[in-house]
PDB file of C-alpha atoms in Angstrom:
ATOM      1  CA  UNK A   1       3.925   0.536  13.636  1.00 49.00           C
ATOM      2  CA  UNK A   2       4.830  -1.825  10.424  1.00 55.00           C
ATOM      3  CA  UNK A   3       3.981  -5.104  10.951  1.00 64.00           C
ATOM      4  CA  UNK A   4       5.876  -6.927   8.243  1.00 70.00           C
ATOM      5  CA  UNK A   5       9.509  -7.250   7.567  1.00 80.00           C
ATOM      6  CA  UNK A   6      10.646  -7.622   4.120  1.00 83.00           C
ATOM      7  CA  UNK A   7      14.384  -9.300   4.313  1.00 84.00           C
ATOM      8  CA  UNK A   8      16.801  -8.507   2.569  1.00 90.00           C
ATOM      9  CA  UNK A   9      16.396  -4.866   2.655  1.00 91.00           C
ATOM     10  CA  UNK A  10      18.512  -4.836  -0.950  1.00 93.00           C
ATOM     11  CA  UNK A  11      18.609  -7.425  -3.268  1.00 95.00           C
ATOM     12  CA  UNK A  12      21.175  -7.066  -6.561  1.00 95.00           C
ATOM     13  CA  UNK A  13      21.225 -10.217  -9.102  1.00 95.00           C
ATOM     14  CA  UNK A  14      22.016 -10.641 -12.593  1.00 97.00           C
ATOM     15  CA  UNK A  15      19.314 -10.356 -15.031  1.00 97.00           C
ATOM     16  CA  UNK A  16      17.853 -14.186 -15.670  1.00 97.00           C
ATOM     17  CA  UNK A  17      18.810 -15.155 -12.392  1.00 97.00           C
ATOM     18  CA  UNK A  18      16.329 -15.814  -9.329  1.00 97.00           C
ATOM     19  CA  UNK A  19      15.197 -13.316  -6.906  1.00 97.00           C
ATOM     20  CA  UNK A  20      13.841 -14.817  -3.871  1.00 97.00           C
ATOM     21  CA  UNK A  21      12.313 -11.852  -0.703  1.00 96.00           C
ATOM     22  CA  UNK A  22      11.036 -12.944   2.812  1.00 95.00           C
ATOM     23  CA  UNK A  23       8.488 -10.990   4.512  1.00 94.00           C
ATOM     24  CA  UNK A  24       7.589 -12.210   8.498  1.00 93.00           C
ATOM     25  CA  UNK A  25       5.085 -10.479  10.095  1.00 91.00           C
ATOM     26  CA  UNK A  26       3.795 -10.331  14.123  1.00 88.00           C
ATOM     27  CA  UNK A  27      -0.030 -11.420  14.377  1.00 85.00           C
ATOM     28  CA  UNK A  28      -2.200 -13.745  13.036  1.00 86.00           C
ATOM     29  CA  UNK A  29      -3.496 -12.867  10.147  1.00 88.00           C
ATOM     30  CA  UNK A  30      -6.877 -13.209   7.176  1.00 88.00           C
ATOM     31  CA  UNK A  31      -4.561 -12.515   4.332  1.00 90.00           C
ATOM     32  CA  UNK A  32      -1.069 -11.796   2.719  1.00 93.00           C
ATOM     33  CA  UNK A  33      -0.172  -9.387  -0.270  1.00 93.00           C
ATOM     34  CA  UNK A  34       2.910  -8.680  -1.987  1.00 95.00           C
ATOM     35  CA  UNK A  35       3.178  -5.226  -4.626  1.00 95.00           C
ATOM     36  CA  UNK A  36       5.448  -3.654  -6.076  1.00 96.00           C
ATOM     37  CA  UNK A  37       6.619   0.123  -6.433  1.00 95.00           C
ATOM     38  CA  UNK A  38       8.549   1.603  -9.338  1.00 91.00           C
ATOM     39  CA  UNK A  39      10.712   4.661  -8.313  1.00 81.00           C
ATOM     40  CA  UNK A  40       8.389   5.781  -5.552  1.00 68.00           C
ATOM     41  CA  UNK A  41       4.837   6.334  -7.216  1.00 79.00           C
ATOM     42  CA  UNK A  42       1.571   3.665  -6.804  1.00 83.00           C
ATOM     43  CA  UNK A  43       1.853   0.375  -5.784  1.00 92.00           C
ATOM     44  CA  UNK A  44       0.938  -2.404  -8.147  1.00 94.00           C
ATOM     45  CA  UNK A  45      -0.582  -5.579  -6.462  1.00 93.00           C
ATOM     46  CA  UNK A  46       0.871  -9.007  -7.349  1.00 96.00           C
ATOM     47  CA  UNK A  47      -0.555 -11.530  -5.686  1.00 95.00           C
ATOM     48  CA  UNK A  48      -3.273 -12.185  -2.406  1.00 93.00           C
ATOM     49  CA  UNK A  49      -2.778 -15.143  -0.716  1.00 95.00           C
ATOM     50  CA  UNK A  50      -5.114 -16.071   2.292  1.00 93.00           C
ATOM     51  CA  UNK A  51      -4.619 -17.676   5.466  1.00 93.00           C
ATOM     52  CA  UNK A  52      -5.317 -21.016   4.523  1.00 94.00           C
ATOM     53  CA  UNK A  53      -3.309 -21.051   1.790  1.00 96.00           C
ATOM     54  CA  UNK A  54       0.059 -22.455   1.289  1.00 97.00           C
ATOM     55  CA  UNK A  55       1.640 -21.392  -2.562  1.00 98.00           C
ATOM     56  CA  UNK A  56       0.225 -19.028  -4.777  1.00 97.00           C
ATOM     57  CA  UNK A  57       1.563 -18.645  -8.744  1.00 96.00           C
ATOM     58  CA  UNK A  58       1.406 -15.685 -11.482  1.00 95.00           C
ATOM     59  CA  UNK A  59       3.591 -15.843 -14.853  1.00 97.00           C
ATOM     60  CA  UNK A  60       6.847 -15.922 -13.521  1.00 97.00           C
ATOM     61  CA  UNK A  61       5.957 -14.641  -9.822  1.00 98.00           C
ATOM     62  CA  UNK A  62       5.447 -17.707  -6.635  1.00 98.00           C
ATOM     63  CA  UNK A  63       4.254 -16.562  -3.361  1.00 98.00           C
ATOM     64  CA  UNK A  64       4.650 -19.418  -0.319  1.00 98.00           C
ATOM     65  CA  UNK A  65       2.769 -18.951   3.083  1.00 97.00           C
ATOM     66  CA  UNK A  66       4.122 -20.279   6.530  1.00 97.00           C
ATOM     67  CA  UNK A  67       1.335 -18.851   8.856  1.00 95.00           C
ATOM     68  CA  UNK A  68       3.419 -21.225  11.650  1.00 95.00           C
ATOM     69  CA  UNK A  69       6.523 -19.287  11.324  1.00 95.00           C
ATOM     70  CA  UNK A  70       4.821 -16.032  10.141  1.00 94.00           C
ATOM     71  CA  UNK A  71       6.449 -16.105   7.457  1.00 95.00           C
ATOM     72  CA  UNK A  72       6.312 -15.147   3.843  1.00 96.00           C
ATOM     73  CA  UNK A  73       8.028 -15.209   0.559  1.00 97.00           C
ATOM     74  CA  UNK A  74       8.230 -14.390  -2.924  1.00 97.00           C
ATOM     75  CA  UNK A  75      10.078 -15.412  -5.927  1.00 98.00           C
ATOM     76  CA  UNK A  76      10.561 -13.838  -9.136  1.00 98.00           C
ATOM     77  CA  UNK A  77      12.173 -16.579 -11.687  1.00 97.00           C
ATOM     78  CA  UNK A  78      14.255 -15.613 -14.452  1.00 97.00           C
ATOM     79  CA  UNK A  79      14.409 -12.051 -13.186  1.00 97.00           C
ATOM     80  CA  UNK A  80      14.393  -9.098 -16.618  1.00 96.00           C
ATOM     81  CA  UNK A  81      15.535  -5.237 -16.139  1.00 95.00           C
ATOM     82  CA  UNK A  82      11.795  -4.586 -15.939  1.00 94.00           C
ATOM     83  CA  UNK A  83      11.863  -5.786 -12.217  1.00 96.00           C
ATOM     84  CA  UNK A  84      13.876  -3.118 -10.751  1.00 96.00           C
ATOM     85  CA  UNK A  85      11.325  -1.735  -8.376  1.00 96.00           C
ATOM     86  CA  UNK A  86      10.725  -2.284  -4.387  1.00 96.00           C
ATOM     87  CA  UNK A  87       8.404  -5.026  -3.275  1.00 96.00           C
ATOM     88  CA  UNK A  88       6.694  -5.028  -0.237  1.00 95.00           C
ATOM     89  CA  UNK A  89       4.274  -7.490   1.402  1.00 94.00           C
ATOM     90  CA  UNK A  90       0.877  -6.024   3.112  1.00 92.00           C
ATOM     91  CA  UNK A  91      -1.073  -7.896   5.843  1.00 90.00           C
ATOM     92  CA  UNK A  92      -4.686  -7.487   6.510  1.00 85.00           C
ATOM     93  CA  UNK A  93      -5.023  -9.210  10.386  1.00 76.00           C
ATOM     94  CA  UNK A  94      -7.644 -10.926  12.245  1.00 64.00           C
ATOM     95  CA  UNK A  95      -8.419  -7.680  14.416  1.00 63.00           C
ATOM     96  CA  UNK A  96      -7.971  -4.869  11.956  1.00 60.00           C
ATOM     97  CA  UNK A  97      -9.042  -6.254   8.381  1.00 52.00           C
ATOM     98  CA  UNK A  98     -10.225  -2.790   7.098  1.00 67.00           C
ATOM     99  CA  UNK A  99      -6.279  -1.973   6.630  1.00 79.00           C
ATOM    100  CA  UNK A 100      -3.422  -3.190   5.238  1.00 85.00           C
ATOM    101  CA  UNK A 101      -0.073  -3.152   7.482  1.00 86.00           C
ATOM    102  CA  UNK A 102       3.046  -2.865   5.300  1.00 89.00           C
ATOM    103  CA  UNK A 103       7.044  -3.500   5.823  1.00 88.00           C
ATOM    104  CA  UNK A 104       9.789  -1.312   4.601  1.00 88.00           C
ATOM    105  CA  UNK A 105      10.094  -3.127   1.564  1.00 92.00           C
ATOM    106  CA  UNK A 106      13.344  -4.829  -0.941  1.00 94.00           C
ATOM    107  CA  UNK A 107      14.993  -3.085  -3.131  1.00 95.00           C
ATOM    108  CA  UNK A 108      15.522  -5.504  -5.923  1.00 96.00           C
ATOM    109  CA  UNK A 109      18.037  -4.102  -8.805  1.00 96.00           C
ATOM    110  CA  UNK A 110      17.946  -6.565 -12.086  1.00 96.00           C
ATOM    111  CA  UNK A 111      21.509  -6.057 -13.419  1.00 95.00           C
ATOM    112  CA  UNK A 112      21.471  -6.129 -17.150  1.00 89.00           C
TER     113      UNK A 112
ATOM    114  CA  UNK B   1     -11.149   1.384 -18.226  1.00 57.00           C
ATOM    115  CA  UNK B   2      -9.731   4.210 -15.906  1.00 76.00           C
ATOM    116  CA  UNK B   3      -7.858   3.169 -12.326  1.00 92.00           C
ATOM    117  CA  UNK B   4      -7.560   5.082  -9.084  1.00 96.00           C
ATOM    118  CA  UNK B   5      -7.055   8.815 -10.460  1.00 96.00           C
ATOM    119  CA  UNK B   6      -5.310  11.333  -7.734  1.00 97.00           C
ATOM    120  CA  UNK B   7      -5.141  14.859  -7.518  1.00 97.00           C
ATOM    121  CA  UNK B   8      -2.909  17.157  -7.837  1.00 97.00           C
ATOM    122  CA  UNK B   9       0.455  14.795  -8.747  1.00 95.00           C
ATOM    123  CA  UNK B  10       2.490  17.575  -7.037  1.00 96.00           C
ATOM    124  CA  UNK B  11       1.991  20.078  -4.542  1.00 96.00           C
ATOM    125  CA  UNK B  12       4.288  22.486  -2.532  1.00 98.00           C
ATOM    126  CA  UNK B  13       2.679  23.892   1.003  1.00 98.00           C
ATOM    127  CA  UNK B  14       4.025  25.945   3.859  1.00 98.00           C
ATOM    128  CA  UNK B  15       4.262  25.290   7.140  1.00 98.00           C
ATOM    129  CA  UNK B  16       1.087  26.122   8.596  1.00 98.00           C
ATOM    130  CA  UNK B  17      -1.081  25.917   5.814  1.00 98.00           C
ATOM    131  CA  UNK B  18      -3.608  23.111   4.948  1.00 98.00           C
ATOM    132  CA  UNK B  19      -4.419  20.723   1.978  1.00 98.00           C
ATOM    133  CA  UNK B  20      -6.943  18.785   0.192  1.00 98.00           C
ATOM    134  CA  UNK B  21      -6.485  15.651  -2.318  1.00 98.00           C
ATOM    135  CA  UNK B  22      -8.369  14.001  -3.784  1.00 98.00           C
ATOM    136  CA  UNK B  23      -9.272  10.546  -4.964  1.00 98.00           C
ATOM    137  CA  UNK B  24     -11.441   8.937  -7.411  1.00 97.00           C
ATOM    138  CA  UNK B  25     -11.735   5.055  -7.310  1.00 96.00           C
ATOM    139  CA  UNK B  26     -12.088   2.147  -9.899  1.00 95.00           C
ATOM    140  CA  UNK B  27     -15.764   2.405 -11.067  1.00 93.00           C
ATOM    141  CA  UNK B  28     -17.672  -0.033  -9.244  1.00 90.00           C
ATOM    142  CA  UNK B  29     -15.414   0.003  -6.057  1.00 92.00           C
ATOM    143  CA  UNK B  30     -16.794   1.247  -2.813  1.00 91.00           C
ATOM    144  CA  UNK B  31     -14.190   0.884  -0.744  1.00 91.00           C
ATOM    145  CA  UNK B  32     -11.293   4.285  -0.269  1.00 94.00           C
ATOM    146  CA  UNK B  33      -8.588   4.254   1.591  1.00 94.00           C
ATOM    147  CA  UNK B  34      -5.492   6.377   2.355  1.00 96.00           C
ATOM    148  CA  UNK B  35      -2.150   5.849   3.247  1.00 95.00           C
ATOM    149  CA  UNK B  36       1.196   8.165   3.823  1.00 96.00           C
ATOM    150  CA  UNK B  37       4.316   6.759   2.120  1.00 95.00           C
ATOM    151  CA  UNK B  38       7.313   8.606   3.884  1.00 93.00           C
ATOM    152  CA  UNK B  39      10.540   7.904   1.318  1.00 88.00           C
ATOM    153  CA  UNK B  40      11.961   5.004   2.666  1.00 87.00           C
ATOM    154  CA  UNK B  41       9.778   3.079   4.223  1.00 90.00           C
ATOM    155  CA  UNK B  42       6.478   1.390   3.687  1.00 91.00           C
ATOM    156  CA  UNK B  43       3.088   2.776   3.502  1.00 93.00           C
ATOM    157  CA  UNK B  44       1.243   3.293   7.055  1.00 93.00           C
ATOM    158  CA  UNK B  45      -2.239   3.728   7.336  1.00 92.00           C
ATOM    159  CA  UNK B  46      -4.306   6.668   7.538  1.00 95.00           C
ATOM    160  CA  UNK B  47      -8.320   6.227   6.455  1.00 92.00           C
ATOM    161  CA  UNK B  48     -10.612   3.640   5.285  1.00 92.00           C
ATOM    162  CA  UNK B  49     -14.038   4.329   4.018  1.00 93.00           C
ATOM    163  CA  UNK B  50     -16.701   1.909   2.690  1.00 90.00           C
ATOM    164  CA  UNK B  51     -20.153   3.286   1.562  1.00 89.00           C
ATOM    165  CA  UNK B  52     -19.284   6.421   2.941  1.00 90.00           C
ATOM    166  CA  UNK B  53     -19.006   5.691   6.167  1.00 91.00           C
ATOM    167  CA  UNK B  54     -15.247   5.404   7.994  1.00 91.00           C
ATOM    168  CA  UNK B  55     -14.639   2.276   9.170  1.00 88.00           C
ATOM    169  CA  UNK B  56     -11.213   2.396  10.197  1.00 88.00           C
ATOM    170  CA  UNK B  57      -8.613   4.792  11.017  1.00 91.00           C
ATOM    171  CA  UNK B  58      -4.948   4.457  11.691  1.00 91.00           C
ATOM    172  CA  UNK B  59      -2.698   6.804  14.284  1.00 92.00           C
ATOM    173  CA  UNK B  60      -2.723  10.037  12.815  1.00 96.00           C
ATOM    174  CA  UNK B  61      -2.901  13.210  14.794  1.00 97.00           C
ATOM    175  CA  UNK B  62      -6.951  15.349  14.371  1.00 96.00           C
ATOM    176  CA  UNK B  63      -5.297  17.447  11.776  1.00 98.00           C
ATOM    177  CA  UNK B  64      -5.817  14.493   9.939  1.00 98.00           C
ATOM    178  CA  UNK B  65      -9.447  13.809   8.241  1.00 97.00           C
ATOM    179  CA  UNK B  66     -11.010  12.550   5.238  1.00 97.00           C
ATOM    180  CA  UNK B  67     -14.613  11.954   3.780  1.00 96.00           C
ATOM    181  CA  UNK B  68     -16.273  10.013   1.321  1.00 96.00           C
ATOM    182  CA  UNK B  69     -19.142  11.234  -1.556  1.00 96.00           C
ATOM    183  CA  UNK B  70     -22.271   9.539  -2.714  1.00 95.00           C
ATOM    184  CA  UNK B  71     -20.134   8.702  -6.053  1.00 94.00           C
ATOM    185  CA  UNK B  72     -17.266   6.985  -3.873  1.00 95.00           C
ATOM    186  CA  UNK B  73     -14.620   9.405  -4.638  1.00 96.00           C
ATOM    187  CA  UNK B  74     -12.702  10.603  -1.844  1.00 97.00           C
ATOM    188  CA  UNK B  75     -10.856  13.647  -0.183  1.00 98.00           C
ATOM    189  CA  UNK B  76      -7.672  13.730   2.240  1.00 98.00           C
ATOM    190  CA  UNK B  77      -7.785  17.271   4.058  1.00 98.00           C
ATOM    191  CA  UNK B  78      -4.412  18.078   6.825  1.00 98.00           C
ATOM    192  CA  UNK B  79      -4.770  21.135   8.585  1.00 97.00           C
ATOM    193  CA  UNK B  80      -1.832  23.057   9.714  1.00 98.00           C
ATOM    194  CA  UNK B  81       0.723  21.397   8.001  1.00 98.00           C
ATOM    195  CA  UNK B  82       4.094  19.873   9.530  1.00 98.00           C
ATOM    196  CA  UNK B  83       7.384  19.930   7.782  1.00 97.00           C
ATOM    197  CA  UNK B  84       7.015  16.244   8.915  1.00 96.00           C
ATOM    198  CA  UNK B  85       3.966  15.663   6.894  1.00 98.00           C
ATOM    199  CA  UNK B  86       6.337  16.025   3.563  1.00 97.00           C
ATOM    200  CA  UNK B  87       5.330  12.345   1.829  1.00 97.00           C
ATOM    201  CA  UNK B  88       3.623  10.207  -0.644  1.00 96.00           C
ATOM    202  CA  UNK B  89      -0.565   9.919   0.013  1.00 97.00           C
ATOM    203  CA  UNK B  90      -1.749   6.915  -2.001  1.00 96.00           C
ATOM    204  CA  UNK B  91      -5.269   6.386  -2.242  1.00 96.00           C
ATOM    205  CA  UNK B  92      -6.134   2.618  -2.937  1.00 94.00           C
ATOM    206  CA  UNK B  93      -9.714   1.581  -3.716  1.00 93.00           C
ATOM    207  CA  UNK B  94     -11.045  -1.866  -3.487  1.00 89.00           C
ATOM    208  CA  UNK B  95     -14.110  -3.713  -4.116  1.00 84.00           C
ATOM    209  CA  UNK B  96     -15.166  -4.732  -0.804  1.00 75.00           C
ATOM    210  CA  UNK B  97     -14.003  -3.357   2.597  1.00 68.00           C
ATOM    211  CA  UNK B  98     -11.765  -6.280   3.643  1.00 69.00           C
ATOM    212  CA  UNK B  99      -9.624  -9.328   2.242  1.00 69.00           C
ATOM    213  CA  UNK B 100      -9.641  -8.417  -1.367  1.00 77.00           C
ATOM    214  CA  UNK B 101      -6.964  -7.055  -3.435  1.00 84.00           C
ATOM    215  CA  UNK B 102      -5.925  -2.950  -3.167  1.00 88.00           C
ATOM    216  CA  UNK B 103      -5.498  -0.833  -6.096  1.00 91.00           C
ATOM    217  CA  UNK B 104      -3.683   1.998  -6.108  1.00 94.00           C
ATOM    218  CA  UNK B 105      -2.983   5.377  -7.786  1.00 95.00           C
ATOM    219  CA  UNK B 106       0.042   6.890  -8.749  1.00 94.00           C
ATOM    220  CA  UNK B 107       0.087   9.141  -5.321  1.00 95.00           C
ATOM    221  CA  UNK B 108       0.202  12.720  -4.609  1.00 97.00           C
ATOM    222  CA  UNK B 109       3.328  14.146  -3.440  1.00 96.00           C
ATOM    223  CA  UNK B 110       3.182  16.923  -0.979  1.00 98.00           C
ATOM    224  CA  UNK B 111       6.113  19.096   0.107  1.00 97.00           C
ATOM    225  CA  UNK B 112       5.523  21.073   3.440  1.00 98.00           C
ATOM    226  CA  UNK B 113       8.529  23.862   3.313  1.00 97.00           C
TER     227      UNK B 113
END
């Protein structure tokens, strides 16, 4: 069963705009990850963020953390064409931390 | 430096038969695990193994087995193949077995006709 829930499940925005995904999950958990997938091959990590952890940055990429609400999200500032892919957050929980339990993922489409 | 390698890229099985992949991790990295990415929807987990030894392992039917060699690459083997086991198997190594980042290769895509 997936444990996260990326929201929305499509996301279309012009390119230089803002693209902001939510991912909540179900259980506590050690850890949060968010990757992204071009056209259905590997996934490429972005960014960890752990429990006790609140905001994370990379470049132009900020993960927040709201282990209160279960709740995730991830923002991709002054989106480029290049970002087209689907991004989906992975947890690794308390009581399984050998695994990673995935949601079904945004589609994000960077209009040029 | 060379990242998570998978093989075959492609493959094309009947019903009924079985397969092997295989996996080689990011040099240094003991940790292997597998996961089935059916188009659509996230990736659900099949296999972990760390050192060798499994140390986790998600609901998949017996058909369903993997194994790990001394030099940490890996191998996915399904027996008697399912139309339904048509997917993406991404391998994803990492350094330790928990809370550290997963890196994946570009998949192997099996099609059970």
């Amino acid at each position: 069963s997936q444990q996260g829930e990326e929201d929305p499940q499509a996301l279309s925005i012009q390119e230089g705009e803002n693209a902001t995904m939510n991912c909540s999950y179900k259980t506590s958990i050690n850890n949060l990850q968010w990757y992204r997938q071009n056209s259905g091959r590997g996934l490429v990590h972005l960014i960890l963020i752990r429990s006790n952890e609140r905001e994370k940055h990379s470049g132009r990429l900020r993960v927040t953390l709201d282990t209160s609400k279960k709740s995730s999200s991830l923002l991709i500032t002054a989106s480029r064409a290049a970002d087209t892919a689907s991004y989906f957050c992975a947890t690794g929980t308390l009581d399984s931390n050998y695994q990673l339990i995935w949601g079904a993922g945004t589609k994000l489409i960077i209009k040029p | 430096d060379a990242g998570v390698t998978q093989s075959p890229t492609h493959l094309i099985k009947t019903r009924g038969q079985h397969v092997t992949l295989r996996c080689s991790p990011i040099s240094g990295h003991k940790s292997v695990s597998w996961y089935q990415q059916v188009l659509g929807q996230g990736p659900q987990f099949i296999f972990q193994y760390y050192e060798k030894e499994e140390r986790g392992r998600g609901n998949f039917p017996d058909r369903f087995s993997a194994r790990q060699f001394p030099n940490y690459s890996s191998e996915l083997n399904v027996n008697a193949l399912l139309l339904g086991d048509s997917a993406l198997y991404l391998c994803a190594s990492s350094f330790a077995s928990q809370g550290t980042e997963a890196f994946f290769g570009q998949g192997t895509r099996l099609t059970v006709v």
